[in-house]
Amino acid sequence: MDNKGFNWLNVLLVDDSVAILKFVEKVLIESFGIAHIHCAASASEAMQILRRSKNINLLFLDLNMPNIDGIQLLEQLHKLDYHGYVVIMSGVSTKIISSVEILAKKYSLNYIGTLLKPIHEQDFESIINKIGTSRIKSKNPESLKTYEIVRAIKNNDIEVLYQPQIELSTRDFMGVEALCRMNHPSLGLVSPDRFIDKAEESELIVHITLAVLKKSFNDWHKWYQHGLNIKLSVNASPIALQQPEFADTIFMLLEQFNMPAKNLCIEITEGVLADDHLQELVNLNRLNMRGVELALDDFGQNHSTIERLQKLPLTYLKLDKSYFIENKDSFNQMSLINTCLAIANKLQIRTIAEGVEDAEVMSLVTEMGCDIGQGYYISRPIAAKKIFSWAREWQSLT
Ligand code: C2E
Ligand code: MG
Ligand code: MG
């Protein structure tokens, strides 16, 4: 077994059985050459070690322990902002393990596999080898400063890229999602993860939304003039939807760019359904009455009840990309996707699968009856002027 290359790992083993701790430690040392290993016989001991040694980057965690159990420990890891890898060890049924895996993912933990008890030496290789390919997530990319966001808005440095969406049954190019970027003087093109949250704290998001709307309507108009009649989806944060003039601004822009309302889709997040903000509901209903479509983004990230889904006239449900990117082979994941599709079907809401990264997922979502696909397999987000050449190439492939 190739045991080079793992000595940078700093491991914490958590299990209330000393025999298991000893066994796992021995395998990690002898088969993988890992020298830095801490052991904890309880969750509280594990927390102490984690607080003390910030450089632990691989954790083996027993699910069933007295006092706090492994599930509670997962929650605490999330709170501690632990960025390393997580391996679960358990003797409980695979069904419980699947839901714990989903939970680990919800907590944005870098879960790489489960060792089923009784654990055998040969079970380790496939899990440890994932470390080579699965990078440690940087969950919170460093946020930009408020002044950098203000400067970008003032200097017109908010750019928009477009990610194509296709009708899965025909493979026809049907629309694009507008995704913003910031052109930063020293960092180059910066992803929205680094400034949207910050912009939402200070209402700067309203200016960003306006910039994205103007740019994308303008691009849509150019595509249309060149014979491309597609749908444009724009993300709207709750703060933007709370502005009394939001709907009117959109009506004005639709008129200015000669864009039919039915060509526009506004993407909202589950939070909007939960917080019952009157102004948001007024804006969304006014938009919808004029023909603008509404999509619920990132469905499955939080808890949307069927009742809440019925509160708004939604045209689309966008199944969150995490459904298709991680754990896509697990049985529980499949049934979750099926349940979402059945709910959407019942409510006559069309479905969009986000995060279609490969041919396998593309055929899977098509077979499962999803309506629309979006993801790197179809195209990454691209500049407005590249939409034509992408569309030609896509058509030639299908
Ligand atoms: P979102 O609206 O859920 O957008 C989808 C994100 O998933 C995009 O990331 C897109 O690049 C990424 N994605 C698409 N296909 C794949 C795939 O196959 N694999 C993987 N791994 N990722 C894929 P992006 O552009 O970084 O945007 C991140 C988030 O930032 C968006 O998530 C949205 O919540 C927010 N955002 C972007 N533009 C705006 C905007 O103009 N206004 C507001 N309020 N939020 C925005
Ligand atoms: Mg979106
Ligand atoms: Mg999304």
Tab-separated table of C-alpha atoms and ligand atoms in Angstrom:
chain	number	residue	atom	x	y	z
A	1	MET	CA	0.000	0.000	0.000
A	2	ASP	CA	1.299	3.434	-0.904
A	3	ASN	CA	1.616	5.232	2.377
A	4	LYS	CA	3.505	8.275	1.213
A	5	GLY	CA	1.842	11.637	1.306
A	6	PHE	CA	-0.406	11.294	4.357
A	7	ASN	CA	2.004	12.463	7.041
A	8	TRP	CA	0.570	16.004	6.901
A	9	LEU	CA	-2.648	14.657	8.414
A	10	ASN	CA	-3.327	15.437	12.038
A	11	VAL	CA	-5.904	12.965	13.257
A	12	LEU	CA	-8.391	12.890	16.091
A	13	LEU	CA	-10.035	9.537	16.898
A	14	VAL	CA	-13.226	9.653	18.960
A	15	ASP	CA	-14.694	6.420	20.306
A	16	ASP	CA	-15.718	5.240	23.762
A	17	SER	CA	-14.126	1.866	23.100
A	18	VAL	CA	-10.402	1.800	23.856
A	19	ALA	CA	-10.003	-1.326	21.724
A	20	ILE	CA	-11.329	0.508	18.670
A	21	LEU	CA	-9.160	3.557	19.334
A	22	LYS	CA	-6.088	1.308	19.504
A	23	PHE	CA	-7.023	-0.612	16.367
A	24	VAL	CA	-7.699	2.475	14.224
A	25	GLU	CA	-4.533	4.157	15.485
A	26	LYS	CA	-2.464	1.096	14.569
A	27	VAL	CA	-3.869	0.950	11.022
A	28	LEU	CA	-3.301	4.670	10.435
A	29	ILE	CA	0.313	4.440	11.628
A	30	GLU	CA	1.264	1.183	9.972
A	31	SER	CA	-0.620	1.374	6.686
A	32	PHE	CA	-0.676	5.095	6.005
A	33	GLY	CA	2.357	6.454	7.815
A	34	ILE	CA	0.277	8.959	9.790
A	35	ALA	CA	2.232	10.047	12.850
A	36	HIS	CA	0.076	12.716	14.479
A	37	ILE	CA	-2.854	10.994	16.160
A	38	HIS	CA	-4.912	12.132	19.151
A	39	CYS	CA	-7.449	9.890	20.870
A	40	ALA	CA	-10.575	10.881	22.791
A	41	ALA	CA	-12.849	8.477	24.644
A	42	SER	CA	-15.778	10.889	24.847
A	43	ALA	CA	-17.286	13.752	22.900
A	44	SER	CA	-16.367	16.277	25.574
A	45	GLU	CA	-12.745	15.146	25.524
A	46	ALA	CA	-12.857	15.474	21.719
A	47	MET	CA	-14.144	19.042	21.986
A	48	GLN	CA	-11.336	19.949	24.388
A	49	ILE	CA	-8.730	18.606	21.982
A	50	LEU	CA	-10.326	20.373	19.022
A	51	ARG	CA	-10.377	23.703	20.826
A	52	ARG	CA	-6.752	23.267	21.860
A	53	SER	CA	-5.231	22.012	18.608
A	54	LYS	CA	-6.509	24.055	15.729
A	55	ASN	CA	-4.645	21.990	13.160
A	56	ILE	CA	-6.631	18.737	13.440
A	57	ASN	CA	-7.667	17.961	9.874
A	58	LEU	CA	-9.035	14.417	9.965
A	59	LEU	CA	-11.603	13.184	12.447
A	60	PHE	CA	-12.849	9.624	13.011
A	61	LEU	CA	-16.090	9.826	14.927
A	62	ASP	CA	-18.102	7.115	16.667
A	63	LEU	CA	-21.827	7.788	16.304
A	64	ASN	CA	-22.959	6.118	19.508
A	65	MET	CA	-21.342	7.360	22.651
A	66	PRO	CA	-22.694	7.987	26.123
A	67	ASN	CA	-23.476	11.616	27.114
A	68	ILE	CA	-23.271	13.600	23.894
A	69	ASP	CA	-23.559	11.354	20.893
A	70	GLY	CA	-21.867	11.683	17.542
A	71	ILE	CA	-24.794	13.562	16.027
A	72	GLN	CA	-24.552	16.305	18.623
A	73	LEU	CA	-20.826	16.372	18.118
A	74	LEU	CA	-21.364	16.986	14.380
A	75	GLU	CA	-23.418	20.034	15.273
A	76	GLN	CA	-20.697	21.265	17.598
A	77	LEU	CA	-18.062	20.763	14.904
A	78	HIS	CA	-20.099	23.022	12.686
A	79	LYS	CA	-20.262	25.656	15.415
A	80	LEU	CA	-16.504	25.346	15.968
A	81	ASP	CA	-16.074	26.010	12.249
A	82	TYR	CA	-14.100	22.779	11.826
A	83	HIS	CA	-12.780	22.608	8.245
A	84	GLY	CA	-11.126	19.188	8.140
A	85	TYR	CA	-12.269	15.768	6.956
A	86	VAL	CA	-14.802	13.642	8.830
A	87	VAL	CA	-15.091	9.847	8.842
A	88	ILE	CA	-18.001	8.294	10.709
A	89	MET	CA	-17.619	4.978	12.566
A	90	SER	CA	-20.751	3.116	13.435
A	91	GLY	CA	-22.442	-0.168	14.037
A	92	VAL	CA	-25.981	1.152	13.549
A	93	SER	CA	-28.134	0.441	10.524
A	94	THR	CA	-27.180	1.864	7.152
A	95	LYS	CA	-30.430	3.841	7.015
A	96	ILE	CA	-29.465	5.884	10.069
A	97	ILE	CA	-25.984	6.334	8.674
A	98	SER	CA	-27.371	7.738	5.409
A	99	SER	CA	-29.314	10.403	7.233
A	100	VAL	CA	-26.295	11.240	9.366
A	101	GLU	CA	-24.329	11.647	6.147
A	102	ILE	CA	-26.930	14.102	4.881
A	103	LEU	CA	-26.704	15.933	8.203
A	104	ALA	CA	-22.910	16.136	7.969
A	105	LYS	CA	-23.319	17.679	4.548
A	106	LYS	CA	-25.895	20.175	5.816
A	107	TYR	CA	-23.359	21.265	8.421
A	108	SER	CA	-20.891	21.785	5.532
A	109	LEU	CA	-18.540	19.213	6.990
A	110	ASN	CA	-16.085	17.540	4.688
A	111	TYR	CA	-17.507	14.042	5.196
A	112	ILE	CA	-15.508	11.420	3.300
A	113	GLY	CA	-16.949	8.066	4.360
A	114	THR	CA	-18.197	5.654	6.976
A	115	LEU	CA	-16.416	2.719	8.596
A	116	LEU	CA	-18.981	0.088	9.505
A	117	LYS	CA	-18.300	-1.810	12.719
A	118	PRO	CA	-16.787	-4.358	12.986
A	119	ILE	CA	-14.077	-2.398	11.191
A	120	HIS	CA	-11.554	-4.227	9.006
A	121	GLU	CA	-8.148	-3.024	7.967
A	122	GLN	CA	-9.038	-3.149	4.261
A	123	ASP	CA	-11.980	-0.722	4.799
A	124	PHE	CA	-9.611	2.219	5.272
A	125	GLU	CA	-7.965	2.440	1.905
A	126	SER	CA	-10.896	3.711	-0.172
A	127	ILE	CA	-11.733	6.330	2.460
A	128	ILE	CA	-8.223	7.627	3.068
A	129	ASN	CA	-7.581	7.734	-0.652
A	130	LYS	CA	-10.445	10.199	-1.057
A	131	ILE	CA	-8.300	12.717	0.757
A	132	GLY	CA	-6.122	13.056	-2.299
A	133	THR	CA	-9.042	14.120	-4.464
A	134	SER	CA	-11.403	15.837	-2.062
A	135	ARG	CA	-9.982	19.231	-1.144
A	136	ILE	CA	-10.657	20.708	2.257
A	137	LYS	CA	-13.517	23.103	1.746
A	138	SER	CA	-12.952	26.712	2.502
A	139	LYS	CA	-16.419	27.234	3.863
A	140	ASN	CA	-16.182	30.906	4.492
A	141	PRO	CA	-14.076	32.507	1.810
A	142	GLU	CA	-12.883	35.761	3.270
A	143	SER	CA	-15.517	38.423	2.822
A	144	LEU	CA	-14.640	41.668	1.105
A	145	LYS	CA	-14.792	44.897	3.085
A	146	THR	CA	-17.773	47.229	2.813
A	147	TYR	CA	-15.665	49.949	1.176
A	148	GLU	CA	-14.616	47.501	-1.547
A	149	ILE	CA	-18.262	46.757	-2.310
A	150	VAL	CA	-19.182	50.454	-2.338
A	151	ARG	CA	-16.249	51.154	-4.674
A	152	ALA	CA	-17.313	48.373	-7.046
A	153	ILE	CA	-20.864	49.688	-7.224
A	154	LYS	CA	-19.649	53.255	-7.842
A	155	ASN	CA	-17.124	52.187	-10.483
A	156	ASN	CA	-19.588	49.950	-12.265
A	157	ASP	CA	-17.429	46.918	-11.462
A	158	ILE	CA	-20.329	44.523	-10.900
A	159	GLU	CA	-20.221	42.105	-13.814
A	160	VAL	CA	-22.709	39.458	-14.832
A	161	LEU	CA	-22.020	35.964	-16.163
A	162	TYR	CA	-24.712	33.688	-17.539
A	163	GLN	CA	-25.197	29.988	-16.986
A	164	PRO	CA	-27.311	28.229	-19.638
A	165	GLN	CA	-30.304	26.086	-18.717
A	166	ILE	CA	-31.738	23.395	-20.923
A	167	GLU	CA	-35.056	21.613	-21.270
A	168	LEU	CA	-34.109	18.048	-20.289
A	169	SER	CA	-36.639	16.197	-22.476
A	170	THR	CA	-35.550	17.922	-25.712
A	171	ARG	CA	-32.131	19.279	-24.690
A	172	ASP	CA	-33.248	22.669	-26.046
A	173	PHE	CA	-31.486	25.774	-24.736
A	174	MET	CA	-34.281	27.580	-22.886
A	175	GLY	CA	-32.748	30.162	-20.591
A	176	VAL	CA	-29.883	31.546	-18.551
A	177	GLU	CA	-29.310	32.412	-14.915
A	178	ALA	CA	-27.573	35.739	-14.320
A	179	LEU	CA	-24.772	35.312	-11.768
A	180	CYS	CA	-22.881	38.327	-10.538
A	181	ARG	CA	-19.144	38.783	-10.116
A	182	MET	CA	-17.104	41.698	-8.901
A	183	ASN	CA	-14.220	43.021	-10.910
A	184	HIS	CA	-11.734	43.800	-8.142
A	185	PRO	CA	-8.656	45.982	-8.777
A	186	SER	CA	-6.209	43.519	-7.252
A	187	LEU	CA	-8.137	40.243	-6.891
A	188	GLY	CA	-9.602	40.087	-10.404
A	189	LEU	CA	-13.026	38.533	-10.870
A	190	VAL	CA	-14.412	37.768	-7.395
A	191	SER	CA	-17.189	35.242	-6.757
A	192	PRO	CA	-20.446	36.329	-5.077
A	193	ASP	CA	-19.709	34.158	-2.016
A	194	ARG	CA	-17.259	36.852	-0.999
A	195	PHE	CA	-19.541	39.855	-1.128
A	196	ILE	CA	-23.280	39.013	-1.318
A	197	ASP	CA	-23.675	38.187	2.396
A	198	LYS	CA	-21.792	41.325	3.372
A	199	ALA	CA	-23.826	43.423	0.917
A	200	GLU	CA	-27.023	42.041	2.450
A	201	GLU	CA	-26.028	43.314	5.884
A	202	SER	CA	-26.006	46.915	4.704
A	203	GLU	CA	-28.613	47.133	1.937
A	204	LEU	CA	-25.791	47.531	-0.573
A	205	ILE	CA	-27.398	44.442	-2.070
A	206	VAL	CA	-30.172	46.672	-3.425
A	207	HIS	CA	-27.592	48.494	-5.590
A	208	ILE	CA	-26.007	45.236	-6.696
A	209	THR	CA	-29.399	43.810	-7.662
A	210	LEU	CA	-30.171	46.922	-9.674
A	211	ALA	CA	-26.804	46.718	-11.459
A	212	VAL	CA	-27.393	43.041	-12.266
A	213	LEU	CA	-30.920	43.732	-13.521
A	214	LYS	CA	-29.777	46.571	-15.802
A	215	LYS	CA	-26.809	44.662	-17.236
A	216	SER	CA	-28.696	41.448	-17.770
A	217	PHE	CA	-31.726	43.148	-19.368
A	218	ASN	CA	-29.344	44.924	-21.705
A	219	ASP	CA	-27.635	41.628	-22.621
A	220	TRP	CA	-30.998	39.924	-23.044
A	221	HIS	CA	-32.043	42.684	-25.424
A	222	LYS	CA	-28.911	42.135	-27.570
A	223	TRP	CA	-29.495	38.367	-27.692
A	224	TYR	CA	-33.102	38.971	-28.662
A	225	GLN	CA	-32.136	41.349	-31.455
A	226	HIS	CA	-29.912	38.583	-32.802
A	227	GLY	CA	-32.730	36.058	-32.816
A	228	LEU	CA	-32.303	34.365	-29.455
A	229	ASN	CA	-35.521	34.261	-27.451
A	230	ILE	CA	-34.666	32.828	-24.040
A	231	LYS	CA	-35.696	33.195	-20.427
A	232	LEU	CA	-33.572	35.290	-18.064
A	233	SER	CA	-33.408	34.333	-14.373
A	234	VAL	CA	-32.145	36.823	-11.819
A	235	ASN	CA	-31.468	36.182	-8.110
A	236	ALA	CA	-33.243	38.520	-5.721
A	237	SER	CA	-32.259	38.660	-2.080
A	238	PRO	CA	-34.982	39.215	0.538
A	239	ILE	CA	-33.593	42.687	1.238
A	240	ALA	CA	-34.154	43.708	-2.377
A	241	LEU	CA	-37.673	42.270	-2.290
A	242	GLN	CA	-38.442	44.313	0.798
A	243	GLN	CA	-37.960	47.570	-1.114
A	244	PRO	CA	-41.415	49.025	-1.815
A	245	GLU	CA	-40.341	50.022	-5.338
A	246	PHE	CA	-38.875	46.647	-6.347
A	247	ALA	CA	-41.744	45.523	-8.601
A	248	ASP	CA	-42.104	48.961	-10.203
A	249	THR	CA	-38.378	49.118	-10.969
A	250	ILE	CA	-38.688	45.816	-12.784
A	251	PHE	CA	-41.763	46.945	-14.740
A	252	MET	CA	-39.866	50.036	-15.809
A	253	LEU	CA	-36.830	48.025	-16.947
A	254	LEU	CA	-39.008	45.522	-18.822
A	255	GLU	CA	-40.476	48.397	-20.750
A	256	GLN	CA	-37.135	50.095	-21.333
A	257	PHE	CA	-35.596	46.946	-22.818
A	258	ASN	CA	-38.736	45.737	-24.573
A	259	MET	CA	-38.669	42.495	-22.690
A	260	PRO	CA	-41.913	40.521	-22.267
A	261	ALA	CA	-42.603	39.796	-18.579
A	262	LYS	CA	-42.838	36.067	-19.274
A	263	ASN	CA	-39.164	36.059	-20.315
A	264	LEU	CA	-38.127	37.046	-16.810
A	265	CYS	CA	-37.839	34.738	-13.811
A	266	ILE	CA	-37.014	35.990	-10.321
A	267	GLU	CA	-35.191	33.490	-8.089
A	268	ILE	CA	-35.974	33.728	-4.421
A	269	THR	CA	-34.692	31.695	-1.479
A	270	GLU	CA	-36.551	29.645	1.077
A	271	GLY	CA	-36.111	32.373	3.680
A	272	VAL	CA	-38.599	34.513	1.792
A	273	LEU	CA	-41.287	31.884	2.242
A	274	ALA	CA	-40.536	31.595	5.923
A	275	ASP	CA	-40.400	35.193	7.063
A	276	ASP	CA	-43.840	36.354	5.956
A	277	HIS	CA	-42.677	39.840	5.115
A	278	LEU	CA	-45.686	41.652	3.672
A	279	GLN	CA	-43.717	43.845	1.260
A	280	GLU	CA	-41.970	40.806	-0.232
A	281	LEU	CA	-45.282	39.073	-0.843
A	282	VAL	CA	-46.757	42.225	-2.375
A	283	ASN	CA	-43.803	42.651	-4.751
A	284	LEU	CA	-43.742	39.006	-5.777
A	285	ASN	CA	-47.470	38.819	-6.372
A	286	ARG	CA	-47.478	42.039	-8.381
A	287	LEU	CA	-44.627	40.732	-10.524
A	288	ASN	CA	-46.341	37.415	-11.046
A	289	MET	CA	-49.662	39.036	-11.947
A	290	ARG	CA	-47.912	40.784	-14.817
A	291	GLY	CA	-46.432	37.499	-16.030
A	292	VAL	CA	-42.985	37.437	-14.377
A	293	GLU	CA	-42.177	33.881	-13.253
A	294	LEU	CA	-40.885	32.944	-9.811
A	295	ALA	CA	-38.415	30.212	-8.923
A	296	LEU	CA	-37.584	28.914	-5.477
A	297	ASP	CA	-33.790	28.587	-5.385
A	298	ASP	CA	-31.692	26.100	-3.403
A	299	PHE	CA	-34.706	23.959	-2.520
A	300	GLY	CA	-33.774	21.356	0.054
A	301	GLN	CA	-31.201	23.474	1.886
A	302	ASN	CA	-33.648	24.404	4.613
A	303	HIS	CA	-37.079	23.196	5.523
A	304	SER	CA	-39.793	24.276	3.134
A	305	THR	CA	-43.122	22.836	4.046
A	306	ILE	CA	-45.733	22.086	1.420
A	307	GLU	CA	-47.910	24.710	3.029
A	308	ARG	CA	-45.219	27.332	2.530
A	309	LEU	CA	-44.668	26.280	-1.055
A	310	GLN	CA	-48.297	27.046	-1.744
A	311	LYS	CA	-47.987	30.547	-0.380
A	312	LEU	CA	-46.432	31.907	-3.544
A	313	PRO	CA	-47.301	31.370	-7.193
A	314	LEU	CA	-44.065	29.524	-7.991
A	315	THR	CA	-43.310	28.397	-11.530
A	316	TYR	CA	-40.067	26.561	-10.705
A	317	LEU	CA	-38.416	24.694	-7.863
A	318	LYS	CA	-34.628	24.581	-8.164
A	319	LEU	CA	-33.326	21.459	-6.464
A	320	ASP	CA	-30.158	22.433	-4.662
A	321	LYS	CA	-26.916	21.345	-6.273
A	322	SER	CA	-25.864	19.455	-3.145
A	323	TYR	CA	-28.425	16.788	-4.082
A	324	PHE	CA	-26.475	15.944	-7.209
A	325	ILE	CA	-22.896	16.662	-6.276
A	326	GLU	CA	-22.252	14.777	-3.057
A	327	ASN	CA	-23.674	11.432	-1.952
A	328	LYS	CA	-25.536	11.203	-5.202
A	329	ASP	CA	-25.353	7.410	-5.110
A	330	SER	CA	-26.983	6.987	-1.733
A	331	PHE	CA	-30.403	5.442	-1.640
A	332	ASN	CA	-31.755	8.045	0.773
A	333	GLN	CA	-30.612	10.844	-1.501
A	334	MET	CA	-32.511	9.287	-4.405
A	335	SER	CA	-35.690	9.010	-2.414
A	336	LEU	CA	-35.328	12.606	-1.240
A	337	ILE	CA	-35.042	13.778	-4.838
A	338	ASN	CA	-38.034	11.645	-5.788
A	339	THR	CA	-40.073	13.120	-2.965
A	340	CYS	CA	-39.193	16.673	-4.046
A	341	LEU	CA	-40.192	15.867	-7.621
A	342	ALA	CA	-43.471	14.314	-6.477
A	343	ILE	CA	-44.326	17.372	-4.358
A	344	ALA	CA	-43.502	19.721	-7.231
A	345	ASN	CA	-45.548	17.593	-9.574
A	346	LYS	CA	-48.532	17.654	-7.269
A	347	LEU	CA	-48.337	21.439	-6.981
A	348	GLN	CA	-47.762	21.759	-10.740
A	349	ILE	CA	-44.414	23.453	-10.267
A	350	ARG	CA	-41.694	22.750	-12.820
A	351	THR	CA	-38.334	21.509	-11.537
A	352	ILE	CA	-34.789	22.620	-12.259
A	353	ALA	CA	-31.834	20.420	-11.318
A	354	GLU	CA	-28.881	22.586	-10.350
A	355	GLY	CA	-25.335	21.181	-10.278
A	356	VAL	CA	-25.520	18.797	-13.232
A	357	GLU	CA	-21.786	18.131	-13.344
A	358	ASP	CA	-21.524	15.022	-15.508
A	359	ALA	CA	-23.301	12.848	-18.078
A	360	GLU	CA	-24.367	10.413	-15.376
A	361	VAL	CA	-26.263	13.050	-13.390
A	362	MET	CA	-27.681	14.458	-16.605
A	363	SER	CA	-29.290	11.134	-17.522
A	364	LEU	CA	-30.306	10.472	-13.940
A	365	VAL	CA	-32.253	13.743	-13.602
A	366	THR	CA	-33.776	13.268	-17.051
A	367	GLU	CA	-34.965	9.769	-16.145
A	368	MET	CA	-36.291	10.941	-12.802
A	369	GLY	CA	-38.520	13.414	-14.618
A	370	CYS	CA	-36.873	16.735	-13.807
A	371	ASP	CA	-37.827	19.405	-16.342
A	372	ILE	CA	-34.761	21.611	-16.659
A	373	GLY	CA	-31.023	21.116	-16.141
A	374	GLN	CA	-28.283	23.563	-15.191
A	375	GLY	CA	-24.677	22.753	-14.337
A	376	TYR	CA	-21.057	22.510	-15.372
A	377	TYR	CA	-21.790	19.550	-17.665
A	378	ILE	CA	-24.003	21.805	-19.770
A	379	SER	CA	-21.928	24.941	-19.294
A	380	ARG	CA	-20.127	26.951	-16.655
A	381	PRO	CA	-21.311	30.541	-16.206
A	382	ILE	CA	-20.002	32.460	-19.250
A	383	ALA	CA	-19.848	36.045	-20.542
A	384	ALA	CA	-22.854	37.441	-22.436
A	385	LYS	CA	-21.005	37.550	-25.732
A	386	LYS	CA	-20.132	33.857	-25.524
A	387	ILE	CA	-23.775	32.773	-25.335
A	388	PHE	CA	-24.149	32.525	-29.119
A	389	SER	CA	-21.123	30.352	-29.713
A	390	TRP	CA	-22.061	28.161	-26.765
A	391	ALA	CA	-25.622	27.766	-28.139
A	392	ARG	CA	-24.301	26.791	-31.585
A	393	GLU	CA	-21.940	24.236	-30.105
A	394	TRP	CA	-24.632	22.820	-27.822
A	395	GLN	CA	-27.004	22.458	-30.749
A	396	SER	CA	-24.385	20.684	-32.816
A	397	LEU	CA	-23.869	18.182	-29.990
A	398	THR	CA	-27.529	17.327	-29.560
B	1	C2E	P1	-27.307	30.142	-6.922
B	1	C2E	O1	-28.299	31.175	-7.308
B	1	C2E	O2	-27.825	28.870	-6.340
B	1	C2E	O3	-26.463	29.880	-8.227
B	1	C2E	C1	-25.935	28.650	-8.599
B	1	C2E	C2	-24.470	28.549	-8.216
B	1	C2E	O4	-24.070	27.218	-8.471
B	1	C2E	C3	-23.568	29.443	-9.056
B	1	C2E	O5	-22.459	29.818	-8.254
B	1	C2E	C4	-23.099	28.483	-10.127
B	1	C2E	O6	-21.886	28.848	-10.713
B	1	C2E	C5	-22.956	27.205	-9.332
B	1	C2E	N1	-23.037	26.023	-10.161
B	1	C2E	C6	-23.775	25.864	-11.284
B	1	C2E	N2	-23.615	24.652	-11.814
B	1	C2E	C7	-22.752	24.000	-10.995
B	1	C2E	C8	-22.184	22.679	-11.036
B	1	C2E	O7	-22.440	21.855	-11.915
B	1	C2E	N3	-21.339	22.363	-10.028
B	1	C2E	C9	-21.015	23.239	-9.033
B	1	C2E	N4	-20.166	22.821	-8.085
B	1	C2E	N5	-21.538	24.481	-8.976
B	1	C2E	C10	-22.389	24.859	-9.959
B	1	C2E	P2	-22.031	31.338	-8.144
B	1	C2E	O8	-22.108	31.993	-9.473
B	1	C2E	O9	-20.734	31.340	-7.409
B	1	C2E	O10	-23.155	31.969	-7.243
B	1	C2E	C11	-23.262	31.614	-5.913
B	1	C2E	C12	-24.483	32.236	-5.280
B	1	C2E	O11	-24.354	33.650	-5.195
B	1	C2E	C13	-25.748	32.017	-6.110
B	1	C2E	O12	-26.244	30.738	-5.896
B	1	C2E	C14	-26.627	33.114	-5.517
B	1	C2E	O13	-27.193	32.691	-4.295
B	1	C2E	C15	-25.642	34.217	-5.225
B	1	C2E	N6	-25.743	35.208	-6.298
B	1	C2E	C16	-25.136	35.222	-7.499
B	1	C2E	N7	-25.499	36.309	-8.213
B	1	C2E	C17	-26.379	37.000	-7.442
B	1	C2E	C18	-27.119	38.223	-7.618
B	1	C2E	O14	-27.074	38.890	-8.629
B	1	C2E	N8	-27.919	38.619	-6.577
B	1	C2E	C19	-28.018	37.879	-5.433
B	1	C2E	N9	-28.831	38.330	-4.480
B	1	C2E	N10	-27.346	36.740	-5.234
B	1	C2E	C20	-26.536	36.289	-6.229
B	2	MG	MG	-29.990	31.168	-8.249
B	3	MG	MG	-29.238	27.596	-6.365
